[in-house]
Short mmCIF file of C-alpha atoms in Angstrom, two decimals:
data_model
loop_
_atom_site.label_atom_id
_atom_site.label_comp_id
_atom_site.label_asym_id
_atom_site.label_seq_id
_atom_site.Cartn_x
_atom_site.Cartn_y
_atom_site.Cartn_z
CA UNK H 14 14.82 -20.40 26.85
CA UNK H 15 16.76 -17.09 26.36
CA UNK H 16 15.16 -13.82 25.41
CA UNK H 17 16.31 -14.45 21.58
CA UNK H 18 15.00 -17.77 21.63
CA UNK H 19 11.45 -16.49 23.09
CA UNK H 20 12.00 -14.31 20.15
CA UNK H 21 12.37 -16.58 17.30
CA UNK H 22 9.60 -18.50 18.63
CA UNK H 23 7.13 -15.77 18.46
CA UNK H 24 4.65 -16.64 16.04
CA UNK H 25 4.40 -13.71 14.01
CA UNK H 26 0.99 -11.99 14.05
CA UNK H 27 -0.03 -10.84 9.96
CA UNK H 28 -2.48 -8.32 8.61
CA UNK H 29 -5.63 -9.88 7.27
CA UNK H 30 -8.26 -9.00 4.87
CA UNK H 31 -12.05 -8.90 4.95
CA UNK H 32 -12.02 -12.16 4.52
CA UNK H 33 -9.93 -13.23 7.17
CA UNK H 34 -6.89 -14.89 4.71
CA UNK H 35 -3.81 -13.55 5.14
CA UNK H 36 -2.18 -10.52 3.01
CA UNK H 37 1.52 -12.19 3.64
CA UNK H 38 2.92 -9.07 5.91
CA UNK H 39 3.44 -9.58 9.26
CA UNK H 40 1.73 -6.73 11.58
CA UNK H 41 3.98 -4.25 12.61
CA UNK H 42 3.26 -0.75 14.52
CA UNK H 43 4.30 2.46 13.49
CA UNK H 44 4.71 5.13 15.93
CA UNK H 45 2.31 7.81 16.28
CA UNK H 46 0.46 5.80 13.17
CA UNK H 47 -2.55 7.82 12.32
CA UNK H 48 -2.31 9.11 15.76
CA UNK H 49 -1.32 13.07 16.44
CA UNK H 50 1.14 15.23 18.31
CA UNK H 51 -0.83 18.47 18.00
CA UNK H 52 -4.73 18.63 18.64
CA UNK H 53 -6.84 19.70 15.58
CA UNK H 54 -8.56 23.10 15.67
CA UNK H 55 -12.01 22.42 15.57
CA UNK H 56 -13.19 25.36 13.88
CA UNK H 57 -11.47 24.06 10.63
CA UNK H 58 -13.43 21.18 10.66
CA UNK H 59 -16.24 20.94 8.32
CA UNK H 60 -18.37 18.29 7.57
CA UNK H 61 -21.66 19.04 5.49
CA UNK H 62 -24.49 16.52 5.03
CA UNK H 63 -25.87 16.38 1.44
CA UNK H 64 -28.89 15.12 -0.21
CA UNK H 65 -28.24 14.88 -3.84
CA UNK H 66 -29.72 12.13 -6.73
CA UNK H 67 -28.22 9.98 -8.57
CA UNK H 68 -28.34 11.72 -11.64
CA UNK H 69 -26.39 14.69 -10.67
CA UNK H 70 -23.71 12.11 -8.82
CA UNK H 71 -23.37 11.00 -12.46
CA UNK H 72 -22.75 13.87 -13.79
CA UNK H 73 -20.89 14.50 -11.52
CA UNK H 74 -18.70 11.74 -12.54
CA UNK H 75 -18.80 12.66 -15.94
CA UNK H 76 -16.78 15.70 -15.98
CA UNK H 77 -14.20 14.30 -13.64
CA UNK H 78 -15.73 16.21 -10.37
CA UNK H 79 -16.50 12.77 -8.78
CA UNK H 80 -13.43 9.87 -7.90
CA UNK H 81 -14.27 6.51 -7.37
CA UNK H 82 -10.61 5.70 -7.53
CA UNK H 83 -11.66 2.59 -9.86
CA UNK H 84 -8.78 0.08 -8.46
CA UNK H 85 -9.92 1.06 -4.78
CA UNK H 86 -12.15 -2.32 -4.38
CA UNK H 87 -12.17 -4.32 -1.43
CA UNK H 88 -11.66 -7.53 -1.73
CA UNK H 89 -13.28 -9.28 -4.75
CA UNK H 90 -15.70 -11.40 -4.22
CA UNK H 91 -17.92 -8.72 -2.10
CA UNK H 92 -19.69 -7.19 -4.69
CA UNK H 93 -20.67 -10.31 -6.70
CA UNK H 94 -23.11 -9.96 -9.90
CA UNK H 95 -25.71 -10.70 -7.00
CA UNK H 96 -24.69 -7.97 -4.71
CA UNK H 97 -24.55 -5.19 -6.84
CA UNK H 98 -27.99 -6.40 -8.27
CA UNK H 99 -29.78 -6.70 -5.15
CA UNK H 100 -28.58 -2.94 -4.76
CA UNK H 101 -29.92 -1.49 -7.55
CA UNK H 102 -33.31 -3.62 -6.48
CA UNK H 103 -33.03 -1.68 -2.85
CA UNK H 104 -33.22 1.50 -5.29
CA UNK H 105 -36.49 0.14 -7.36
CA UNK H 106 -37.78 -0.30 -3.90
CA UNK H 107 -37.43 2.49 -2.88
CA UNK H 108 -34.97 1.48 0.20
CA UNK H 109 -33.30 3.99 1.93
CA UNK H 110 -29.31 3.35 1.06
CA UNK H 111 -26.30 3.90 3.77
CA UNK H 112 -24.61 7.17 4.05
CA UNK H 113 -21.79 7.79 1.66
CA UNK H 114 -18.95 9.45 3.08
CA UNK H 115 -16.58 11.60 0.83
CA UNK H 116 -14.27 14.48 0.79
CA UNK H 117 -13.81 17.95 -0.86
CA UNK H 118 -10.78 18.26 -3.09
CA UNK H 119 -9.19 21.86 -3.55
CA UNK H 120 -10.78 21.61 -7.23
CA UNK H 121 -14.10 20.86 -5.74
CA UNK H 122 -14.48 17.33 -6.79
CA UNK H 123 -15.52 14.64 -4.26
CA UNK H 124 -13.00 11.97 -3.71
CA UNK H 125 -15.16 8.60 -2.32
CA UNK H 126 -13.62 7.40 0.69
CA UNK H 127 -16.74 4.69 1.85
CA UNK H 128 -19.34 4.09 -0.51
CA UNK H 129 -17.07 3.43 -3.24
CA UNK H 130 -18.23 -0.26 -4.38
CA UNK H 131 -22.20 1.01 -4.10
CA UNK H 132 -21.93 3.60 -6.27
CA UNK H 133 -19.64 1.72 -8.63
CA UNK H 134 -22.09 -0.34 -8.60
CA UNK H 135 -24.82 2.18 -9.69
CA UNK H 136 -23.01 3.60 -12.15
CA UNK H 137 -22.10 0.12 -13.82
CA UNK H 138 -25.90 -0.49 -14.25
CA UNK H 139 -26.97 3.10 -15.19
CA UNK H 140 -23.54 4.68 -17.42
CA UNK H 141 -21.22 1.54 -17.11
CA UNK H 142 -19.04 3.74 -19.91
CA UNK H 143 -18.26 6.73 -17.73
CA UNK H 144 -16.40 4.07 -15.55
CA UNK H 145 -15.52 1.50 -18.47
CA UNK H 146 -17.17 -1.36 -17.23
CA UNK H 147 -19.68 -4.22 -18.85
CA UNK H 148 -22.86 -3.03 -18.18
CA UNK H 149 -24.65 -4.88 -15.28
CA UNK H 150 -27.34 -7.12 -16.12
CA UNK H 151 -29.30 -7.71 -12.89
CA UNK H 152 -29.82 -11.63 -11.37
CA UNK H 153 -31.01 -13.27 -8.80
CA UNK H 154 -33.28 -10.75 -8.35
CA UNK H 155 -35.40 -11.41 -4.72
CA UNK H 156 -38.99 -9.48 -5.36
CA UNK H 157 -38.63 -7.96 -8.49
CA UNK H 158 -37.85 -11.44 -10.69
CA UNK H 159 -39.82 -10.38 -13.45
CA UNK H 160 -36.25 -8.41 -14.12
CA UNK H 161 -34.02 -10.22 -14.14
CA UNK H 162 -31.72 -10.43 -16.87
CA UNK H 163 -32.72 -6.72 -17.43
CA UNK H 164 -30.11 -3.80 -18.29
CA UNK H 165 -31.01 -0.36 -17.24
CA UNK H 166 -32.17 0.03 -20.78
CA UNK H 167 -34.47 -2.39 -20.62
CA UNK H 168 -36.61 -1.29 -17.61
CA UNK H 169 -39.99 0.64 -18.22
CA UNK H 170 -39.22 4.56 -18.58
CA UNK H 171 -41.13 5.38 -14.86
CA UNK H 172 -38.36 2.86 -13.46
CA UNK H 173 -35.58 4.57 -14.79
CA UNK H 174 -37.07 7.55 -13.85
CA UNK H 175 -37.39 5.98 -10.25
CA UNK H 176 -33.93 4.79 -10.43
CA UNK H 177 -32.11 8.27 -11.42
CA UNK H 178 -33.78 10.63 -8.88
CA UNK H 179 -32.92 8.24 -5.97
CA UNK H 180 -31.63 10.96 -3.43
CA UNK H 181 -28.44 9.70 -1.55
CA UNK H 182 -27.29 11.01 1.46
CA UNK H 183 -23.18 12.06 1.19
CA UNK H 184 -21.16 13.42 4.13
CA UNK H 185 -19.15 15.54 2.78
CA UNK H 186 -15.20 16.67 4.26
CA UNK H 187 -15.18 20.04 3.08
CA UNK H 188 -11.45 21.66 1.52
CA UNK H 189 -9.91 23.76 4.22
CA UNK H 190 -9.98 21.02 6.96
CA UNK H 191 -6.82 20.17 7.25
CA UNK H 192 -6.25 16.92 5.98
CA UNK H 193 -4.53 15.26 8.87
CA UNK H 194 -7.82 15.41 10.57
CA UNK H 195 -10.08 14.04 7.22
CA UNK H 196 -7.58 11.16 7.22
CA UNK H 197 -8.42 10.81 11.08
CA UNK H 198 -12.00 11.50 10.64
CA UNK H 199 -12.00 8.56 7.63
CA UNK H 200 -10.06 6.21 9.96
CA UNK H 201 -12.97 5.98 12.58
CA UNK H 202 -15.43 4.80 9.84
CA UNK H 203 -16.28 1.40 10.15
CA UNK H 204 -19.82 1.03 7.95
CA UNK H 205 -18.34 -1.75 5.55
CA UNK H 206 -16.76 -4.56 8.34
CA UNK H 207 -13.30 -3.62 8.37
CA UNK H 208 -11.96 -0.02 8.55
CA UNK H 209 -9.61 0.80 5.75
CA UNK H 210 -6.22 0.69 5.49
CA UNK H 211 -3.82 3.73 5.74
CA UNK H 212 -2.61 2.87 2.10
CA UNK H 213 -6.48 2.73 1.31
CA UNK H 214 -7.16 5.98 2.55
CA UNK H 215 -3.67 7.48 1.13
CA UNK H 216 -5.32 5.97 -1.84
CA UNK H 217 -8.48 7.39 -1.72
CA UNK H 218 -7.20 11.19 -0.66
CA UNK H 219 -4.32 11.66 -2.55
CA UNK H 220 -5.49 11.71 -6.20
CA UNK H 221 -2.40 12.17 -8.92
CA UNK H 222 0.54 10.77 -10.88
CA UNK H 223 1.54 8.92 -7.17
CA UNK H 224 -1.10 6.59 -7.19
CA UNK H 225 -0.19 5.10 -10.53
CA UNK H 226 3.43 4.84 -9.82
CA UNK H 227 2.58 2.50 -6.66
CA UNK H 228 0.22 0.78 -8.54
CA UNK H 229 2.54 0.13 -11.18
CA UNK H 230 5.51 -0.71 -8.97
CA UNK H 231 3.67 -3.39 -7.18
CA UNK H 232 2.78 -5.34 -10.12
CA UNK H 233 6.11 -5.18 -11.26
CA UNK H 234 8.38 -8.06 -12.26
CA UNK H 235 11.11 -7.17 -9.94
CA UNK H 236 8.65 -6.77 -6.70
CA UNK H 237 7.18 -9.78 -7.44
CA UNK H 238 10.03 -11.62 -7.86
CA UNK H 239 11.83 -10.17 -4.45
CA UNK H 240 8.49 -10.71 -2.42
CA UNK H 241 8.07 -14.36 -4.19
CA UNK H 242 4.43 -13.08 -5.05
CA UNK H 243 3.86 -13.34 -1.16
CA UNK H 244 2.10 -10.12 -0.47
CA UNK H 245 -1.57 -9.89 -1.35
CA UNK H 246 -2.58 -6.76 -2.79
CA UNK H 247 -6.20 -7.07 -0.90
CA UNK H 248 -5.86 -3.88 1.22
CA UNK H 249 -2.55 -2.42 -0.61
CA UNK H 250 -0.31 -3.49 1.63
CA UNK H 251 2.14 -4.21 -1.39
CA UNK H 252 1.34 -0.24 -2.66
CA UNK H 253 2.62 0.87 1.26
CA UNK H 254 5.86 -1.03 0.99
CA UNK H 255 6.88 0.60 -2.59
CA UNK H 256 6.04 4.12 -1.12
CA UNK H 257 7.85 3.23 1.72
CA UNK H 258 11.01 2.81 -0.24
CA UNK H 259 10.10 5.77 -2.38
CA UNK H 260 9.55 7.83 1.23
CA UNK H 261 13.10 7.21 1.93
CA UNK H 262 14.71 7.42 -1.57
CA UNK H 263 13.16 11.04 -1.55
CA UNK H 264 14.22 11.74 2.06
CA UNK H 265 17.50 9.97 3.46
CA UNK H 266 17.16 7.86 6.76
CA UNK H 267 19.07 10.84 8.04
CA UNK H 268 16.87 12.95 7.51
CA UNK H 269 13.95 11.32 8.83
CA UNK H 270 12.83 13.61 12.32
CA UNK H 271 9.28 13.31 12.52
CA UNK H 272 7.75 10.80 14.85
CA UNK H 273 4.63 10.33 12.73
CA UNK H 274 5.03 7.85 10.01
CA UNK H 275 1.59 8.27 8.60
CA UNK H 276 2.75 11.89 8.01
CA UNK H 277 6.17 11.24 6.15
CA UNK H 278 4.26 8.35 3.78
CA UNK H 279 1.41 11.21 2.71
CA UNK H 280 4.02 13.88 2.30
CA UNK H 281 5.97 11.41 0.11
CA UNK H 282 2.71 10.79 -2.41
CA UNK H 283 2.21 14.43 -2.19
CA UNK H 284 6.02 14.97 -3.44
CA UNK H 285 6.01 12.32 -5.99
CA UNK H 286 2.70 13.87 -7.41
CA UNK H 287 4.58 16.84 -8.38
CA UNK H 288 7.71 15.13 -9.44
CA UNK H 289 8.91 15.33 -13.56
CA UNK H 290 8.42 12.27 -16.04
CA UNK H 291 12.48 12.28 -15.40
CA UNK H 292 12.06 11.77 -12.14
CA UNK H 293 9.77 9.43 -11.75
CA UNK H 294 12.22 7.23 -14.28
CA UNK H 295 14.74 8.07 -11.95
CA UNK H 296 12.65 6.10 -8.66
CA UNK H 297 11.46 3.54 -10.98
CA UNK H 298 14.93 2.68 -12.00
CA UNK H 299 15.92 2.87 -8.50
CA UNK H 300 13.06 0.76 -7.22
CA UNK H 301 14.24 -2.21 -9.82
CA UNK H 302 17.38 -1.92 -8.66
CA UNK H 303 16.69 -2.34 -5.39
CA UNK H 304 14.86 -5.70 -5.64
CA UNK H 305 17.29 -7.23 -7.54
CA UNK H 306 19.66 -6.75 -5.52
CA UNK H 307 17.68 -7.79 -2.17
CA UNK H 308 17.27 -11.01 -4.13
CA UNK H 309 21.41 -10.75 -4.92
CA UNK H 310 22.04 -10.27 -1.27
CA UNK H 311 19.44 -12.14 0.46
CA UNK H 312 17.49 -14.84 -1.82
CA UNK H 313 14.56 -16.41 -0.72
CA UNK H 314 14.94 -14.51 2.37
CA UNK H 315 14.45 -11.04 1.38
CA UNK H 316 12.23 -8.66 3.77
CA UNK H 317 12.04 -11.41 6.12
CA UNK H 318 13.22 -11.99 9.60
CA UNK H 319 15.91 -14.88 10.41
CA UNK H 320 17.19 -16.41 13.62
CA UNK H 321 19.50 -18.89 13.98
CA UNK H 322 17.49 -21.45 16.13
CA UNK H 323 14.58 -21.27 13.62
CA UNK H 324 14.57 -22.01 10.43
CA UNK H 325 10.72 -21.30 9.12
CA UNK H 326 10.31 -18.67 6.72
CA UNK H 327 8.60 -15.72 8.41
CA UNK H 328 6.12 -13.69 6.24
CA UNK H 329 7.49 -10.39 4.13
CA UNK H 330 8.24 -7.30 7.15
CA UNK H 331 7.25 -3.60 5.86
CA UNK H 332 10.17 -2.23 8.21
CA UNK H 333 12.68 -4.78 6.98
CA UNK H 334 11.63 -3.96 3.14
CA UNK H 335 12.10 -0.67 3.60
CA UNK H 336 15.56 -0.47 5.14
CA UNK H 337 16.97 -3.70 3.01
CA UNK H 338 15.70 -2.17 -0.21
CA UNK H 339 16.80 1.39 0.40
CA UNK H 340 20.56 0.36 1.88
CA UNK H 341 20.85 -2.38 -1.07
CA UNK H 342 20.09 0.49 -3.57
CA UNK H 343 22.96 2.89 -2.09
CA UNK H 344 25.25 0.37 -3.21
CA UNK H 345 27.08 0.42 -6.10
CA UNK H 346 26.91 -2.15 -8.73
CA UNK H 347 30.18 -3.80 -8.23
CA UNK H 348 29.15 -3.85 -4.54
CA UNK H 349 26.21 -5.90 -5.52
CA UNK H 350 28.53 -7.94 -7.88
CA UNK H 351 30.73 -8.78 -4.41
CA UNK H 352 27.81 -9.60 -2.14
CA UNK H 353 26.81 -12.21 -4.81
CA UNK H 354 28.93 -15.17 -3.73
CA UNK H 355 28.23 -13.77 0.20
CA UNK H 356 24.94 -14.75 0.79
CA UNK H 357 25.76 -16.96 3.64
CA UNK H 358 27.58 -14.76 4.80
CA UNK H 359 24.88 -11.79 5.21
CA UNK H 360 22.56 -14.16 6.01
CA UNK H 361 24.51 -15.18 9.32
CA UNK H 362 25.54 -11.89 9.91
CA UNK H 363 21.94 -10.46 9.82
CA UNK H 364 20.87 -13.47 12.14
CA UNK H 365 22.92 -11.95 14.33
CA UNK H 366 22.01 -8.57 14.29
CA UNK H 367 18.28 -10.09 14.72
CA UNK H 368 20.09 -11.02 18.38
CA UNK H 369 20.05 -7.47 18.66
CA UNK H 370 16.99 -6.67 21.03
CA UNK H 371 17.03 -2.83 19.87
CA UNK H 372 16.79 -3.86 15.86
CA UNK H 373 14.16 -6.47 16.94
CA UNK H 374 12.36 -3.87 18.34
CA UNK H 375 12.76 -0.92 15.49
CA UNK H 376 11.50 -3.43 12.89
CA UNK H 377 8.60 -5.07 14.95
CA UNK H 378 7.03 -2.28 16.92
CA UNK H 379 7.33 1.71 17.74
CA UNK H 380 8.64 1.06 13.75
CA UNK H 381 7.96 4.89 12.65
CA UNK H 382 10.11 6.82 15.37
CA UNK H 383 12.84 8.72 14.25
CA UNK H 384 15.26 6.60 16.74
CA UNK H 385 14.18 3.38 15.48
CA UNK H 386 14.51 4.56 11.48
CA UNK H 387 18.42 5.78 12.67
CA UNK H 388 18.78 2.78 14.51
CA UNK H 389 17.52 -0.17 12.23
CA UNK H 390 18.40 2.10 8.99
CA UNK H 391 22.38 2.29 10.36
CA UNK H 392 22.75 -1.23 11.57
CA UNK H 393 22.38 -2.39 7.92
CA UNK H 394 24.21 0.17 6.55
CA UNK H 395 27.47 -1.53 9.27
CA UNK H 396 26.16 -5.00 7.85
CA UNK H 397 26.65 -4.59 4.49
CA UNK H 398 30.17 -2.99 5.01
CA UNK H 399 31.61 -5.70 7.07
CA UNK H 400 30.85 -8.24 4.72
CA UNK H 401 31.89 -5.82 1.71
CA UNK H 402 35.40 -4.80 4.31
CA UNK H 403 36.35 -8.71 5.04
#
């Protein structure tokens, strides 16, 4: 078997969710992922235990100081009506609850990184309004039966009491540590089952205007049409692959000279956070622009690797998404008119360039270095020519 068919062969290893189902992206590695160049200065490290109550983590919340980053859940299904009951029974217990971790924003709010679904949890049965949510009605209650059904309004006054001056336990990040190391600090927590995602803790750290705009580009009509609703948003894998694009859109291919991806994607939600209302149309127009064309240029078969001796659909490639979608959206609109009718043709021609043992590699591993963006970034650019030149 030659080295191209071992290749195609390869069964194609996928993230997964809590779960265990598949999110529909295969598993890639980024160079230098989360990992660092430079050590971190230890003396501008702070992390601060402290005891505070639920009460004042409420108010907190109510005067914007506290961010549960509402669509940062973990996989539904978790936190059923049961679960988040039995939680607030652990309170009327009087049970000791896990460590919540969090960290300091320059305004001095806490931004929940782990601890996120508990306290949503609290604050659904105490204030469900400050977080606009149906207010929880506990059930299936396991020593305290004689409440169930109850709302927080309906419990005797001492138990609300009991409930509200709870003391939980938060580690806290302080501002000033640089936040290449609170990102690596955040990565090593594993107190739920699986550690969170890099676009989960991009998420969770980055507050502002960038969140929404992923958000909002991954439910969109044209992503979900290009990705045939294959991506699961479970651990916002789909969020990473629009600020992927948007990552490159802001700063060419050429441009590209760090070797640590995880730096260039939180740079890129830090520069579209400050970006004008213009601007942002400007991406967003760009971004469905993109897709359409991907579908245009490559059908079914968009993000995805093809060989020529295998003719499964492989699952949607974060590498591949980028540098399709980014290359596709250089092109001009009578370009995209004249690929139309050459879908076979790209599609042979990129089967071939799959044959290609260094654009195998810069889409499938070492993904993030800035040889392999050149590399995989320029050998579509040459694709898309040849077919445009014949």
């Amino acid at each position: 078997m030659t080295q191209d068919e071992n290749r195609a062969a390869a069964e194609p290893r996928v993230e997964f969710d809590d779960s265990g189902r598949s999110t529909g992206i295969e598993l890639t590695e980024d160079a230098n992922n989360g990992g660092r160049t430079e050590p971190f200065d230890p003396n501008r490290i702070e992390v601060q235990p402290r005891n505070t109550t639920i009460s004042l983590l409420l108010q907190r919340l109510q005067r914007g100081a506290l961010d549960l980053a509402p669509d940062f859940q973990r996989r539904a299904g978790i936190w059923s009506e049961t679960n988040q009951s039995r939680l607030i029974e652990s309170i009327l217990l009087r049970i000791a609850l896990p460590t919540i971790y969090a960290a300091e924003n320059e305004d001095e709010s806490w931004a929940v990184i782990d601890g996120v679904q508990r306290l949503t949890a609290i604050t659904r049965f105490v204030d469900p309004t400050a977080i606009e949510a149906e207010p929880l009605r506990l059930s299936h209650l396991e020593y305290l039966a004689e409440y169930d059904g109850c709302t927080f309004e309906d419990l005797p006054g001492r138990l609300q009491t009991r409930v509200l001056e709870t003391e939980l336990v938060i580690l806290l990040i302080r501002r000033g540590t640089p936040e290449a190391a609170k990102f690596n600090i955040f990565a090593r927590i594993n107190t739920s089952g699986l550690p969170l995602s890099r676009q989960e803790l991009r998420h969770a750290l980055i507050p502002g205007q960038a969140r929404d705009l992923l958000a909002e580009l991954a439910a969109s009509d044209q992503f979900l049409a290009a990705t045939a609703r294959s991506v699961s948003p479970d651990r916002m894998a789909e969020r990473e692959m629009c600020l992927r694009f948007l990552a490159f859109k802001l700063t060419p291919p050429e441009q590209y000279t760090t070797q640590n991806f995880d730096d260039f994607l939180r740079a890129a939600m830090h520069r579209i956070n400050k970006l004008s209302e213009h601007e942002l149309d400007q991406l967003r127009e760009s971004f469905g622009y993109a897709m359409a064309a991907s579908v245009i240029a490559f059908g079914a078969d968009a993000f995805r690797k093809q060989f020529r001796n295998r003719p499964r659909r492989f699952p949607v490639n974060k590498a591949l998404f980028e540098v399709q979608a980014v290359t596709l959206s250089n092109l001009s609109p009578d370009e995209i008119v004249a690929l139309s009718p050459q879908r076979d043709v790209v599609s042979a021609r990129f089967k071939e360039l799959m044959d290609d043992p260094e654009f195998y590699d810069s889409i499938s591993s070492g993904t993030g270095s800035a040889a392999t963006v050149a590399y995989r970034f320029q050998s579509l650019k040459d694709l898309f020519q040849k077919v445009l030149d014949a």
